mmCIF file of C-alpha atoms and ligand atoms in Angstrom:
data_model
loop_
_atom_site.group_PDB
_atom_site.id
_atom_site.type_symbol
_atom_site.label_atom_id
_atom_site.label_comp_id
_atom_site.label_asym_id
_atom_site.label_seq_id
_atom_site.Cartn_x
_atom_site.Cartn_y
_atom_site.Cartn_z
ATOM 1 C CA MET A 1 121.534 -141.334 1.352
ATOM 2 C CA ALA A 2 118.935 -144.134 1.039
ATOM 3 C CA SER A 3 115.867 -141.901 1.395
ATOM 4 C CA SER A 4 116.981 -139.757 -1.556
ATOM 5 C CA THR A 5 117.471 -142.784 -3.830
ATOM 6 C CA THR A 6 114.956 -142.680 -6.664
ATOM 7 C CA TYR A 7 113.213 -145.384 -8.684
ATOM 8 C CA PRO A 8 111.267 -145.257 -11.949
ATOM 9 C CA VAL A 9 107.670 -145.728 -10.871
ATOM 10 C CA MET A 10 104.783 -146.571 -13.190
ATOM 11 C CA GLU A 11 102.052 -146.567 -10.553
ATOM 12 C CA ARG A 12 101.296 -147.164 -6.872
ATOM 13 C CA PHE A 13 97.902 -148.028 -5.496
ATOM 14 C CA PRO A 14 96.003 -149.922 -2.801
ATOM 15 C CA THR A 15 94.391 -153.198 -3.849
ATOM 16 C CA LEU A 16 94.051 -156.855 -2.937
ATOM 17 C CA GLN A 17 96.801 -159.305 -3.705
ATOM 18 C CA GLY A 18 95.081 -161.414 -6.324
ATOM 19 C CA GLU A 19 97.628 -164.210 -6.768
ATOM 20 C CA GLY A 20 99.449 -166.879 -4.808
ATOM 21 C CA ALA A 21 99.548 -167.547 -1.069
ATOM 22 C CA TRP A 22 98.553 -163.988 -0.071
ATOM 23 C CA THR A 23 95.450 -163.948 -2.259
ATOM 24 C CA GLY A 24 92.722 -161.779 -0.749
ATOM 25 C CA HIS A 25 95.023 -159.764 1.513
ATOM 26 C CA ALA A 26 94.995 -155.988 1.191
ATOM 27 C CA ALA A 27 98.306 -154.469 0.130
ATOM 28 C CA TRP A 28 99.917 -151.317 -1.182
ATOM 29 C CA PHE A 29 101.403 -152.000 -4.619
ATOM 30 C CA ILE A 30 104.386 -150.200 -6.097
ATOM 31 C CA ARG A 31 104.876 -151.000 -9.779
ATOM 32 C CA LEU A 32 108.395 -150.079 -10.825
ATOM 33 C CA GLY A 33 109.127 -149.237 -14.428
ATOM 34 C CA GLY A 34 111.431 -151.348 -16.580
ATOM 35 C CA CYS A 35 111.407 -154.910 -17.821
ATOM 36 C CA ASP A 36 113.745 -156.668 -20.244
ATOM 37 C CA VAL A 37 112.199 -160.136 -19.968
ATOM 38 C CA GLY A 38 109.835 -159.732 -22.919
ATOM 39 C CA CYS A 39 106.965 -162.160 -22.282
ATOM 40 C CA SER A 40 104.799 -162.267 -25.429
ATOM 41 C CA TRP A 41 101.599 -162.394 -23.345
ATOM 42 C CA CYS A 42 102.618 -159.608 -20.914
ATOM 43 C CA ASP A 43 99.658 -157.490 -19.792
ATOM 44 C CA VAL A 44 101.801 -154.507 -18.698
ATOM 45 C CA LYS A 45 103.971 -153.898 -21.765
ATOM 46 C CA GLU A 46 103.712 -150.156 -21.144
ATOM 47 C CA CYS A 47 105.919 -150.844 -18.160
ATOM 48 C CA TRP A 48 108.898 -152.107 -20.191
ATOM 49 C CA PRO A 49 110.877 -148.909 -20.998
ATOM 50 C CA VAL A 50 112.603 -147.586 -17.865
ATOM 51 C CA GLU A 51 113.123 -144.016 -19.021
ATOM 52 C CA VAL A 52 109.451 -143.074 -19.581
ATOM 53 C CA HIS A 53 108.560 -143.525 -15.921
ATOM 54 C CA PRO A 54 109.096 -140.620 -13.507
ATOM 55 C CA ARG A 55 111.679 -141.210 -10.804
ATOM 56 C CA VAL A 56 110.293 -141.033 -7.276
ATOM 57 C CA ALA A 57 112.356 -140.785 -4.086
ATOM 58 C CA VAL A 58 112.298 -143.557 -1.483
ATOM 59 C CA LYS A 59 111.152 -141.048 1.129
ATOM 60 C CA GLU A 60 108.000 -140.287 -0.870
ATOM 61 C CA LEU A 61 107.312 -143.943 -1.706
ATOM 62 C CA VAL A 62 107.551 -144.908 1.958
ATOM 63 C CA LYS A 63 105.352 -142.010 3.117
ATOM 64 C CA GLU A 64 102.608 -142.952 0.647
ATOM 65 C CA ALA A 65 102.747 -146.597 1.656
ATOM 66 C CA LYS A 66 102.672 -145.738 5.346
ATOM 67 C CA ASP A 67 99.820 -143.254 4.850
ATOM 68 C CA SER A 68 97.754 -145.984 3.138
ATOM 69 C CA GLY A 69 97.425 -147.696 6.503
ATOM 70 C CA LEU A 70 98.113 -151.058 4.872
ATOM 71 C CA PRO A 71 100.582 -153.393 6.585
ATOM 72 C CA ARG A 72 102.381 -154.737 3.521
ATOM 73 C CA VAL A 73 103.865 -153.432 0.305
ATOM 74 C CA VAL A 74 104.090 -155.510 -2.861
ATOM 75 C CA VAL A 75 106.907 -154.380 -5.143
ATOM 76 C CA THR A 76 106.153 -155.505 -8.668
ATOM 77 C CA GLY A 77 106.760 -154.473 -12.238
ATOM 78 C CA GLY A 78 107.914 -154.799 -14.790
ATOM 79 C CA GLU A 79 110.908 -156.619 -13.439
ATOM 80 C CA PRO A 80 111.689 -154.771 -10.205
ATOM 81 C CA ALA A 81 114.938 -156.668 -9.607
ATOM 82 C CA MET A 82 116.477 -154.750 -12.536
ATOM 83 C CA HIS A 83 117.009 -152.109 -9.853
ATOM 84 C CA ASP A 84 118.936 -152.290 -6.571
ATOM 85 C CA LEU A 85 116.016 -152.765 -4.190
ATOM 86 C CA GLY A 86 118.114 -152.390 -1.031
ATOM 87 C CA PRO A 87 117.390 -148.696 -0.291
ATOM 88 C CA LEU A 88 113.646 -149.024 -0.911
ATOM 89 C CA THR A 89 113.122 -152.150 1.162
ATOM 90 C CA GLU A 90 115.351 -151.008 4.019
ATOM 91 C CA ALA A 91 113.269 -147.839 4.318
ATOM 92 C CA LEU A 92 109.952 -149.699 4.072
ATOM 93 C CA LYS A 93 111.010 -152.087 6.811
ATOM 94 C CA GLU A 94 112.261 -149.233 8.996
ATOM 95 C CA ALA A 95 108.725 -147.814 8.658
ATOM 96 C CA GLY A 96 107.318 -151.087 9.975
ATOM 97 C CA LEU A 97 105.952 -152.338 6.661
ATOM 98 C CA ALA A 98 106.204 -155.896 5.384
ATOM 99 C CA THR A 99 107.919 -156.192 2.009
ATOM 100 C CA HIS A 100 106.757 -158.552 -0.723
ATOM 101 C CA LEU A 101 108.453 -158.987 -4.106
ATOM 102 C CA GLU A 102 107.236 -160.321 -7.426
ATOM 103 C CA THR A 103 110.152 -161.239 -9.706
ATOM 104 C CA SER A 104 111.037 -163.413 -12.656
ATOM 105 C CA GLY A 105 114.461 -164.011 -11.090
ATOM 106 C CA ALA A 106 116.268 -162.813 -14.209
ATOM 107 C CA HIS A 107 118.392 -160.256 -12.326
ATOM 108 C CA PRO A 108 120.582 -160.430 -9.192
ATOM 109 C CA VAL A 109 119.035 -160.640 -5.734
ATOM 110 C CA SER A 110 118.750 -157.351 -3.851
ATOM 111 C CA GLY A 111 116.555 -156.016 -1.052
ATOM 112 C CA LEU A 112 115.216 -157.208 2.295
ATOM 113 C CA TRP A 113 112.095 -159.296 1.818
ATOM 114 C CA ASP A 114 109.422 -160.800 4.013
ATOM 115 C CA TRP A 115 107.978 -162.656 1.046
ATOM 116 C CA VAL A 116 109.396 -163.456 -2.380
ATOM 117 C CA THR A 117 107.216 -164.650 -5.238
ATOM 118 C CA LEU A 118 109.429 -166.215 -7.886
ATOM 119 C CA SER A 119 107.685 -166.380 -11.243
ATOM 120 C CA PRO A 120 110.254 -167.517 -13.829
ATOM 121 C CA LYS A 121 109.619 -166.793 -17.477
ATOM 122 C CA LYS A 122 110.757 -168.726 -20.544
ATOM 123 C CA PHE A 123 111.898 -165.540 -22.232
ATOM 124 C CA LYS A 124 114.875 -164.875 -19.893
ATOM 125 C CA PRO A 125 116.417 -167.485 -17.592
ATOM 126 C CA CYS A 126 115.963 -167.402 -13.835
ATOM 127 C CA ARG A 127 119.209 -167.014 -11.885
ATOM 128 C CA ASP A 128 119.971 -169.921 -9.533
ATOM 129 C CA GLU A 129 120.309 -167.653 -6.473
ATOM 130 C CA TRP A 130 116.554 -166.954 -6.478
ATOM 131 C CA TYR A 131 115.454 -170.511 -5.761
ATOM 132 C CA LYS A 132 116.644 -170.292 -2.152
ATOM 133 C CA GLU A 133 115.118 -166.820 -1.727
ATOM 134 C CA ALA A 134 111.655 -167.856 -2.908
ATOM 135 C CA ASP A 135 108.764 -168.277 -0.483
ATOM 136 C CA GLU A 136 106.523 -169.297 -3.340
ATOM 137 C CA LEU A 137 106.999 -170.405 -6.929
ATOM 138 C CA LYS A 138 104.288 -169.224 -9.296
ATOM 139 C CA VAL A 139 104.316 -170.572 -12.829
ATOM 140 C CA VAL A 140 102.067 -168.942 -15.417
ATOM 141 C CA VAL A 141 100.617 -171.674 -17.625
ATOM 142 C CA VAL A 142 100.074 -170.757 -21.262
ATOM 143 C CA ASN A 143 100.152 -174.292 -22.697
ATOM 144 C CA SER A 144 100.598 -177.881 -21.518
ATOM 145 C CA HIS A 145 104.384 -177.753 -22.011
ATOM 146 C CA ASP A 146 104.502 -175.197 -19.203
ATOM 147 C CA LEU A 147 103.361 -177.901 -16.777
ATOM 148 C CA GLU A 148 106.552 -179.893 -17.470
ATOM 149 C CA TRP A 149 108.648 -176.733 -17.464
ATOM 150 C CA ALA A 150 107.244 -175.893 -14.029
ATOM 151 C CA GLU A 151 108.629 -179.132 -12.589
ATOM 152 C CA GLY A 152 112.161 -178.135 -13.552
ATOM 153 C CA HIS A 153 111.865 -175.030 -11.412
ATOM 154 C CA ALA A 154 110.098 -176.798 -8.551
ATOM 155 C CA SER A 155 112.948 -179.329 -8.313
ATOM 156 C CA GLN A 156 115.378 -176.516 -7.402
ATOM 157 C CA LEU A 157 113.332 -175.024 -4.559
ATOM 158 C CA VAL A 158 114.013 -175.299 -0.849
ATOM 159 C CA PRO A 159 111.653 -178.023 0.460
ATOM 160 C CA GLY A 160 108.414 -176.533 1.754
ATOM 161 C CA THR A 161 108.325 -173.620 -0.686
ATOM 162 C CA ALA A 162 104.733 -173.033 -1.818
ATOM 163 C CA GLN A 163 104.049 -173.945 -5.443
ATOM 164 C CA PHE A 164 101.348 -172.420 -7.644
ATOM 165 C CA LEU A 165 100.144 -172.998 -11.181
ATOM 166 C CA GLN A 166 98.386 -169.953 -12.589
ATOM 167 C CA PRO A 167 96.517 -170.138 -15.910
ATOM 168 C CA GLU A 168 97.475 -167.178 -18.088
ATOM 169 C CA TRP A 169 94.486 -164.829 -18.072
ATOM 170 C CA ASP A 170 93.703 -164.899 -21.793
ATOM 171 C CA ARG A 171 94.312 -168.664 -21.982
ATOM 172 C CA ARG A 172 92.466 -169.688 -18.834
ATOM 173 C CA ASP A 173 89.578 -171.362 -20.645
ATOM 174 C CA VAL A 174 92.018 -173.362 -22.794
ATOM 175 C CA VAL A 175 94.432 -174.555 -20.094
ATOM 176 C CA MET A 176 92.274 -174.733 -16.958
ATOM 177 C CA GLU A 177 91.362 -178.402 -17.319
ATOM 178 C CA LYS A 178 95.002 -179.427 -17.791
ATOM 179 C CA VAL A 179 96.049 -177.345 -14.776
ATOM 180 C CA LEU A 180 93.358 -178.873 -12.573
ATOM 181 C CA THR A 181 94.298 -182.389 -13.707
ATOM 182 C CA ARG A 182 97.949 -181.748 -12.849
ATOM 183 C CA ILE A 183 97.032 -180.467 -9.391
ATOM 184 C CA GLN A 184 95.040 -183.639 -8.753
ATOM 185 C CA GLU A 185 98.014 -185.753 -9.881
ATOM 186 C CA ALA A 186 100.618 -183.681 -8.011
ATOM 187 C CA PRO A 187 98.920 -181.976 -5.043
ATOM 188 C CA GLN A 188 102.028 -180.095 -3.961
ATOM 189 C CA TRP A 189 100.814 -177.655 -6.615
ATOM 190 C CA ARG A 190 98.013 -175.216 -5.807
ATOM 191 C CA LEU A 191 95.826 -173.168 -8.102
ATOM 192 C CA SER A 192 96.435 -169.434 -8.364
ATOM 193 C CA LEU A 193 93.788 -167.317 -10.069
ATOM 194 C CA GLN A 194 94.103 -163.624 -10.710
ATOM 195 C CA ILE A 195 91.107 -162.819 -8.525
ATOM 196 C CA HIS A 196 91.683 -159.075 -8.786
ATOM 197 C CA LYS A 197 90.873 -159.340 -12.503
ATOM 198 C CA PHE A 198 87.677 -161.290 -11.839
ATOM 199 C CA ILE A 199 86.417 -158.498 -9.577
ATOM 200 C CA GLY A 200 87.756 -155.598 -11.621
ATOM 201 C CA LEU A 201 90.534 -154.388 -9.320
ATOM 202 C CA PRO A 202 93.870 -153.116 -10.664
HETATM 203 FE FE1 LIG B 301 105.635 -158.579 -18.457
HETATM 204 FE FE2 LIG B 301 106.347 -159.576 -16.083
HETATM 205 FE FE3 LIG B 301 107.105 -160.815 -18.346
HETATM 206 FE FE4 LIG B 301 108.170 -158.463 -17.681
HETATM 207 S S1 LIG B 301 108.387 -160.395 -16.563
HETATM 208 S S2 LIG B 301 107.455 -159.075 -19.718
HETATM 209 S S3 LIG B 301 106.447 -157.412 -16.747
HETATM 210 S S4 LIG B 301 105.005 -160.563 -17.570
#
């Protein structure tokens, strides 16, 4: 039964979406445990092993989200698409909550989504099926090569998909000028900053 399905959960909390098109909107975040992508600059490496995170039932996850009073739930990780996200998202939607996903696209599509943020990583290829699911593409920029790499992903999107370049937090002073120059040259790109980090939110 879907409500008894469990997921490894690292944390869940209310905050503001700090990145991409929904920046500044309040949301309930569920951070699922497990990631096999292996980004060298990852800021949630404690999330990577699946087995250390307690498993929580869908019923409880939905109740907490509903009780928060927030209208949307962001499912993030880790790499949440390592798990079958069908039971969780079906239950969230039945409860009247909007479902947002943050994924690298390295695992098969699952779940019912109102918004999909596709953020491919160089460390594990994005599966082709995600390009048509994406509502926004968000490329983390660590160095200038990432700006060219971003174009390869953008070329596979459905026309009209939002496109963001996001300086990697620890490299923002180094790459910001290059990112801003690219956005001036190619204004289909928009700037994404991790505003939650600037204001000290999780
Ligand atoms: Fe970290 Fe996300 Fe990369 Fe996984 S995909 S290693 S959680 S940045």
